[in-house]
mmCIF file of N, CA and C in Angstrom:
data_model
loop_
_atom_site.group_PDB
_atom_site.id
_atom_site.type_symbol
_atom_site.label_atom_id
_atom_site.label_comp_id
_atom_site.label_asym_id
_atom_site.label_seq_id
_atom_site.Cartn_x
_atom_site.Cartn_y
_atom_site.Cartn_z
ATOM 1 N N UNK A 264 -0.354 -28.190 -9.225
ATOM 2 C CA UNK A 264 -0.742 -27.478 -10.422
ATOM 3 C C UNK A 264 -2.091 -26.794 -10.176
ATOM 4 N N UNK A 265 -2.049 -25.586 -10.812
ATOM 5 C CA UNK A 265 -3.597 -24.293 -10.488
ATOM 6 C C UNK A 265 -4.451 -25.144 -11.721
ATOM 7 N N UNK A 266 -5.360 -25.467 -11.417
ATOM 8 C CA UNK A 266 -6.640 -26.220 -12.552
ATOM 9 C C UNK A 266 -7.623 -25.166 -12.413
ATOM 10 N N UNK A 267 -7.683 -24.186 -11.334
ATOM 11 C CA UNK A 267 -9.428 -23.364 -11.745
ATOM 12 C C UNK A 267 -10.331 -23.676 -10.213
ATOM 13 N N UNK A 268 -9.900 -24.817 -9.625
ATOM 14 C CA UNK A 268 -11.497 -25.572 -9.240
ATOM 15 C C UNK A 268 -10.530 -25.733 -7.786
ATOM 16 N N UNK A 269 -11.318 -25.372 -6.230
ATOM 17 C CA UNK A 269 -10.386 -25.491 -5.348
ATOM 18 C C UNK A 269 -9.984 -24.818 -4.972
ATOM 19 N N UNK A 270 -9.159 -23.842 -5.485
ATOM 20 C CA UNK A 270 -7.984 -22.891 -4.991
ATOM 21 C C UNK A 270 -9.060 -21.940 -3.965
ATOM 22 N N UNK A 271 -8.061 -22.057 -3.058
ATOM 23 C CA UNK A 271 -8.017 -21.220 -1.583
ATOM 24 C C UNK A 271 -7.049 -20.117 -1.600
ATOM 25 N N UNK A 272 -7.787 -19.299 -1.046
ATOM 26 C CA UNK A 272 -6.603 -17.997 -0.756
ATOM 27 C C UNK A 272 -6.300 -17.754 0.542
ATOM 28 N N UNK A 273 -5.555 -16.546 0.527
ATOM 29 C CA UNK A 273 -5.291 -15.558 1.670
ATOM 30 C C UNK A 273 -6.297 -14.296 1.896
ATOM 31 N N UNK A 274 -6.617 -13.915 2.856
ATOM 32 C CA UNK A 274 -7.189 -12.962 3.206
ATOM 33 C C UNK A 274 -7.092 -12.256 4.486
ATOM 34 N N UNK A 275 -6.599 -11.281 4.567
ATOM 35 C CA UNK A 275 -6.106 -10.467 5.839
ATOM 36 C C UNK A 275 -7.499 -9.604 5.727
ATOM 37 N N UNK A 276 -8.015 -9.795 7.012
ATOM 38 C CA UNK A 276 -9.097 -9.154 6.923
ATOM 39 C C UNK A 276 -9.554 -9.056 8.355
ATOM 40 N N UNK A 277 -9.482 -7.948 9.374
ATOM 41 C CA UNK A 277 -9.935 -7.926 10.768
ATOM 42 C C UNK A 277 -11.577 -8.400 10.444
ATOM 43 N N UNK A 278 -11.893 -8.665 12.201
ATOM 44 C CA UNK A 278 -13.281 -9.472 12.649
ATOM 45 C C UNK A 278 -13.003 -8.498 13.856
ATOM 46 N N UNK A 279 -14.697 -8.391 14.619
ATOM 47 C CA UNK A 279 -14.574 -7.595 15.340
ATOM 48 C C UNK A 279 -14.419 -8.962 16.575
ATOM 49 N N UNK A 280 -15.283 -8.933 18.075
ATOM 50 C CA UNK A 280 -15.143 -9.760 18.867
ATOM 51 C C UNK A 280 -16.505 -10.829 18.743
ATOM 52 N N UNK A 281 -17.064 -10.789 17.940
ATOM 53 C CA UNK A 281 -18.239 -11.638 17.957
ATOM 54 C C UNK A 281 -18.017 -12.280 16.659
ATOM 55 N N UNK A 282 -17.066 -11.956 15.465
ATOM 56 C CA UNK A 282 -16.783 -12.743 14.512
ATOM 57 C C UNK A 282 -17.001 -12.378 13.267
ATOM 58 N N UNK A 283 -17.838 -11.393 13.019
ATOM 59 C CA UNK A 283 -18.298 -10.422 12.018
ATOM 60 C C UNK A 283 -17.128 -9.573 11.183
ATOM 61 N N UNK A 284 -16.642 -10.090 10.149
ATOM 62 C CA UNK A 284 -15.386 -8.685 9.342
ATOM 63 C C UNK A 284 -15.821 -7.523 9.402
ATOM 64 N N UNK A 285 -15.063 -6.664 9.754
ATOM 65 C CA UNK A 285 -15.176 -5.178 9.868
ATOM 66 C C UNK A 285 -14.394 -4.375 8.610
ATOM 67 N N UNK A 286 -15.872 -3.761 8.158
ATOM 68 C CA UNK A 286 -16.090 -2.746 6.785
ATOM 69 C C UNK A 286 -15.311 -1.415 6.793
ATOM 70 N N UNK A 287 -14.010 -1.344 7.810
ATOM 71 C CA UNK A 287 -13.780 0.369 7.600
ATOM 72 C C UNK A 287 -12.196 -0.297 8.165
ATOM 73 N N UNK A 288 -11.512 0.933 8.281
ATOM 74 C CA UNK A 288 -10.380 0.865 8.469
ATOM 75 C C UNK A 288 -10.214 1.257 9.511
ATOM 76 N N UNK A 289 -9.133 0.214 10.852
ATOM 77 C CA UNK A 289 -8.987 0.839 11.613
ATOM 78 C C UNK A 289 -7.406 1.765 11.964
ATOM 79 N N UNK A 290 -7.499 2.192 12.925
ATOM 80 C CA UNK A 290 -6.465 3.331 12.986
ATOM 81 C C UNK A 290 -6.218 3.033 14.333
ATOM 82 N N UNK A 291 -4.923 2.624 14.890
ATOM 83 C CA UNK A 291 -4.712 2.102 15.920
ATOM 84 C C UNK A 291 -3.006 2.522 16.769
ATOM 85 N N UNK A 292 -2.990 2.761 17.638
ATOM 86 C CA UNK A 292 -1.746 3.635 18.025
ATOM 87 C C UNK A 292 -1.102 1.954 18.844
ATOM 88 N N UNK A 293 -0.378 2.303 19.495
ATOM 89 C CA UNK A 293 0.469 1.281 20.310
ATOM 90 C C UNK A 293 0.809 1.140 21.763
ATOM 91 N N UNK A 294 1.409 0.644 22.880
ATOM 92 C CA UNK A 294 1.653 1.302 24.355
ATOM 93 C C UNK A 294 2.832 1.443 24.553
ATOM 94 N N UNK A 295 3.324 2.102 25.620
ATOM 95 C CA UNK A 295 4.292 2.823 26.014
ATOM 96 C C UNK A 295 4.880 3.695 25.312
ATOM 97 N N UNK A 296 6.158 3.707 24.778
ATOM 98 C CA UNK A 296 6.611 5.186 24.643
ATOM 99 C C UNK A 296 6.515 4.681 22.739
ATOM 100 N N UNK A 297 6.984 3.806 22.491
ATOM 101 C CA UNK A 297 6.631 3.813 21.277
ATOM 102 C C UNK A 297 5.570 3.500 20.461
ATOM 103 N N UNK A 298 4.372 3.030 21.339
ATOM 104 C CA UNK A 298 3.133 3.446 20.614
ATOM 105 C C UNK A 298 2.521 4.657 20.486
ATOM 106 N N UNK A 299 3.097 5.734 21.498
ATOM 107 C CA UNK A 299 2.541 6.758 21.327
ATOM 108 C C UNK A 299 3.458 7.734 19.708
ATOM 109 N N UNK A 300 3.979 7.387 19.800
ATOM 110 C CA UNK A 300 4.588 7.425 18.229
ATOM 111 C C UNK A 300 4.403 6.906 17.006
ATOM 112 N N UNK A 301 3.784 5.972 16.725
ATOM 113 C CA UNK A 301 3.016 5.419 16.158
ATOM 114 C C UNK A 301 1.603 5.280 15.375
ATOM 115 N N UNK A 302 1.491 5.257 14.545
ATOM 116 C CA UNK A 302 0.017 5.243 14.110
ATOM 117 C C UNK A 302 -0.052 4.095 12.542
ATOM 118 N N UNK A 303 -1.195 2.777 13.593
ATOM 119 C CA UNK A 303 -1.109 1.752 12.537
ATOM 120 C C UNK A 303 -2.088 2.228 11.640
ATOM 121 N N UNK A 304 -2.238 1.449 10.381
ATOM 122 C CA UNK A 304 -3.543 1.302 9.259
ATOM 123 C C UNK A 304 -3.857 -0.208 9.076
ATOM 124 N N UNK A 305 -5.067 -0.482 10.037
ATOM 125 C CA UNK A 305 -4.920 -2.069 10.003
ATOM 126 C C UNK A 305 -6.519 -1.925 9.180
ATOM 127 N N UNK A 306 -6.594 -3.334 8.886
ATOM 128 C CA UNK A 306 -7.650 -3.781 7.652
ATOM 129 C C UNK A 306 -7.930 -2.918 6.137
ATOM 130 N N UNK A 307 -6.774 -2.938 5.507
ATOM 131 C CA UNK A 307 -6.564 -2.046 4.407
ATOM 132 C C UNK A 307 -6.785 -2.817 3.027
ATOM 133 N N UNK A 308 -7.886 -3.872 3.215
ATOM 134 C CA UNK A 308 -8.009 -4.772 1.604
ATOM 135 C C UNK A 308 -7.499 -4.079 0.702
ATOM 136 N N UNK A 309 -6.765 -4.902 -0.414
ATOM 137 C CA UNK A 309 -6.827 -4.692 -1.445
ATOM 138 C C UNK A 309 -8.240 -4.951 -1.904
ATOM 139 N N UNK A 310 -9.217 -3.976 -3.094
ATOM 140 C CA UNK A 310 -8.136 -2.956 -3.681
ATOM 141 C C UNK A 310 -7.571 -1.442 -2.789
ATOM 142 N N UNK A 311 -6.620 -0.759 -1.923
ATOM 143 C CA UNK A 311 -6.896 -0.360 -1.592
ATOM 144 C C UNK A 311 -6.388 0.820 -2.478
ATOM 145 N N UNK A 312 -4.769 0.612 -2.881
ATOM 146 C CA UNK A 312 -4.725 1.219 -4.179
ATOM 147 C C UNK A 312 -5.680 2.509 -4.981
ATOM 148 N N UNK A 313 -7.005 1.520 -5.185
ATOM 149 C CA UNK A 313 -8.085 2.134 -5.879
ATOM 150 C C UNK A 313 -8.423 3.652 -5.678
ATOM 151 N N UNK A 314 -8.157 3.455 -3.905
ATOM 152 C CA UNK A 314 -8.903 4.508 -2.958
ATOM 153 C C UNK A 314 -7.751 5.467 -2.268
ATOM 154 N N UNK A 315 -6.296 5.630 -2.762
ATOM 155 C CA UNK A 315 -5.574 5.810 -1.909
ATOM 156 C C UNK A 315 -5.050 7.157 -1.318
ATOM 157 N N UNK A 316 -6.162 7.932 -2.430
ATOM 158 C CA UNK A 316 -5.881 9.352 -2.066
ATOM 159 C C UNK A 316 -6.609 9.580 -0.791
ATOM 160 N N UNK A 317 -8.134 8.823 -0.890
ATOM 161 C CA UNK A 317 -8.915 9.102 0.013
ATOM 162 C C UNK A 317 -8.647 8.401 1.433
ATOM 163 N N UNK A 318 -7.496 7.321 1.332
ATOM 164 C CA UNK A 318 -7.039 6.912 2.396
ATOM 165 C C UNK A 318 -5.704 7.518 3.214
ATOM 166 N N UNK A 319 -5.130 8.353 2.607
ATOM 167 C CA UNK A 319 -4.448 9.340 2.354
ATOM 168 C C UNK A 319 -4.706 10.550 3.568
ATOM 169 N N UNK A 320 -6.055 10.672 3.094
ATOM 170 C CA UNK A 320 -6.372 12.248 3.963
ATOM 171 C C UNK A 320 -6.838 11.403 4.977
ATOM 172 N N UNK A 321 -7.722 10.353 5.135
ATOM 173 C CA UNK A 321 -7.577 10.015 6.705
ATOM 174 C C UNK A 321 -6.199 9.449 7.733
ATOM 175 N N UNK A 322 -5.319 9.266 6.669
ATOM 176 C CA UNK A 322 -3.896 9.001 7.334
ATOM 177 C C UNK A 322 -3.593 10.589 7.965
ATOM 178 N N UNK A 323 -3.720 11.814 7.419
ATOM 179 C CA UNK A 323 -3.268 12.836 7.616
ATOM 180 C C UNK A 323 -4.296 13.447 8.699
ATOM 181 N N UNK A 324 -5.330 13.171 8.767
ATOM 182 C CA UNK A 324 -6.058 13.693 10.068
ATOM 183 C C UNK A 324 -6.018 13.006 10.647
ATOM 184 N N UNK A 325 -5.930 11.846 10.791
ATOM 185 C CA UNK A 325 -5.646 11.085 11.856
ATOM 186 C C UNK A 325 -4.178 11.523 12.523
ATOM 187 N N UNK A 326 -3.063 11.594 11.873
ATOM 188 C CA UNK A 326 -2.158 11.523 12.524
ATOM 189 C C UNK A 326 -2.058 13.002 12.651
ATOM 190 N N UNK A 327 -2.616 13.951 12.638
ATOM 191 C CA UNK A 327 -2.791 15.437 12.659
ATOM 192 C C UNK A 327 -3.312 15.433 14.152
ATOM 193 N N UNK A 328 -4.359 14.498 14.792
ATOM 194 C CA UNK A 328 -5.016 14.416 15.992
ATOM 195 C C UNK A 328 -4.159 14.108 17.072
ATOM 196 N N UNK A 329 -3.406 12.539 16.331
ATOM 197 C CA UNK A 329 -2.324 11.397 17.355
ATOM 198 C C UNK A 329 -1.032 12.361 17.602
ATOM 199 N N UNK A 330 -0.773 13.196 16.923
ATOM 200 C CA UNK A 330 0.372 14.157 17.134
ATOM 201 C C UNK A 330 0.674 15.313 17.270
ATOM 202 N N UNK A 331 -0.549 15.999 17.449
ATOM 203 C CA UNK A 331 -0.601 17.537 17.170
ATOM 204 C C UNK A 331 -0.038 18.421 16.435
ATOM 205 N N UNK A 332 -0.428 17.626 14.806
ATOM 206 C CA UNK A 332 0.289 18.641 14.195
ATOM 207 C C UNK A 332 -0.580 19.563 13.015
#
């Protein structure tokens, strides 16, 4: 039973290599033939919603770069 007091969550949240969470979003492709097809959006907290137009246009230049388009 949820009482208030305790409760633990989930949190998906990248760390860089020294242990520190990282404040931005990364943008990450893949190897061989199908990473080059590819384009991830990793560390996307909610809220991200909030922001999603503006996450939006970096999806589109980004993958404007990864693909030449």
């Amino acid at each position: 039973m949820l009482n208030g007091i305790g409760i633990a969550g989930v949190r998906a949240q990248a760390m860089d290599a020294q242990g520190n969470l990282v404040d931005d979003f990364v943008f990450d492709g893949g190897v061989g033939d199908l990473g080059s097809r590819v384009l991830h959006v990793r560390n996307a907290p909610s809220p991200g919603a909030t922001s999603s137009l503006a996450i939006a246009k970096m999806v589109v230049e980004k993958a404007s770069e990864k693909f030449s388009l």
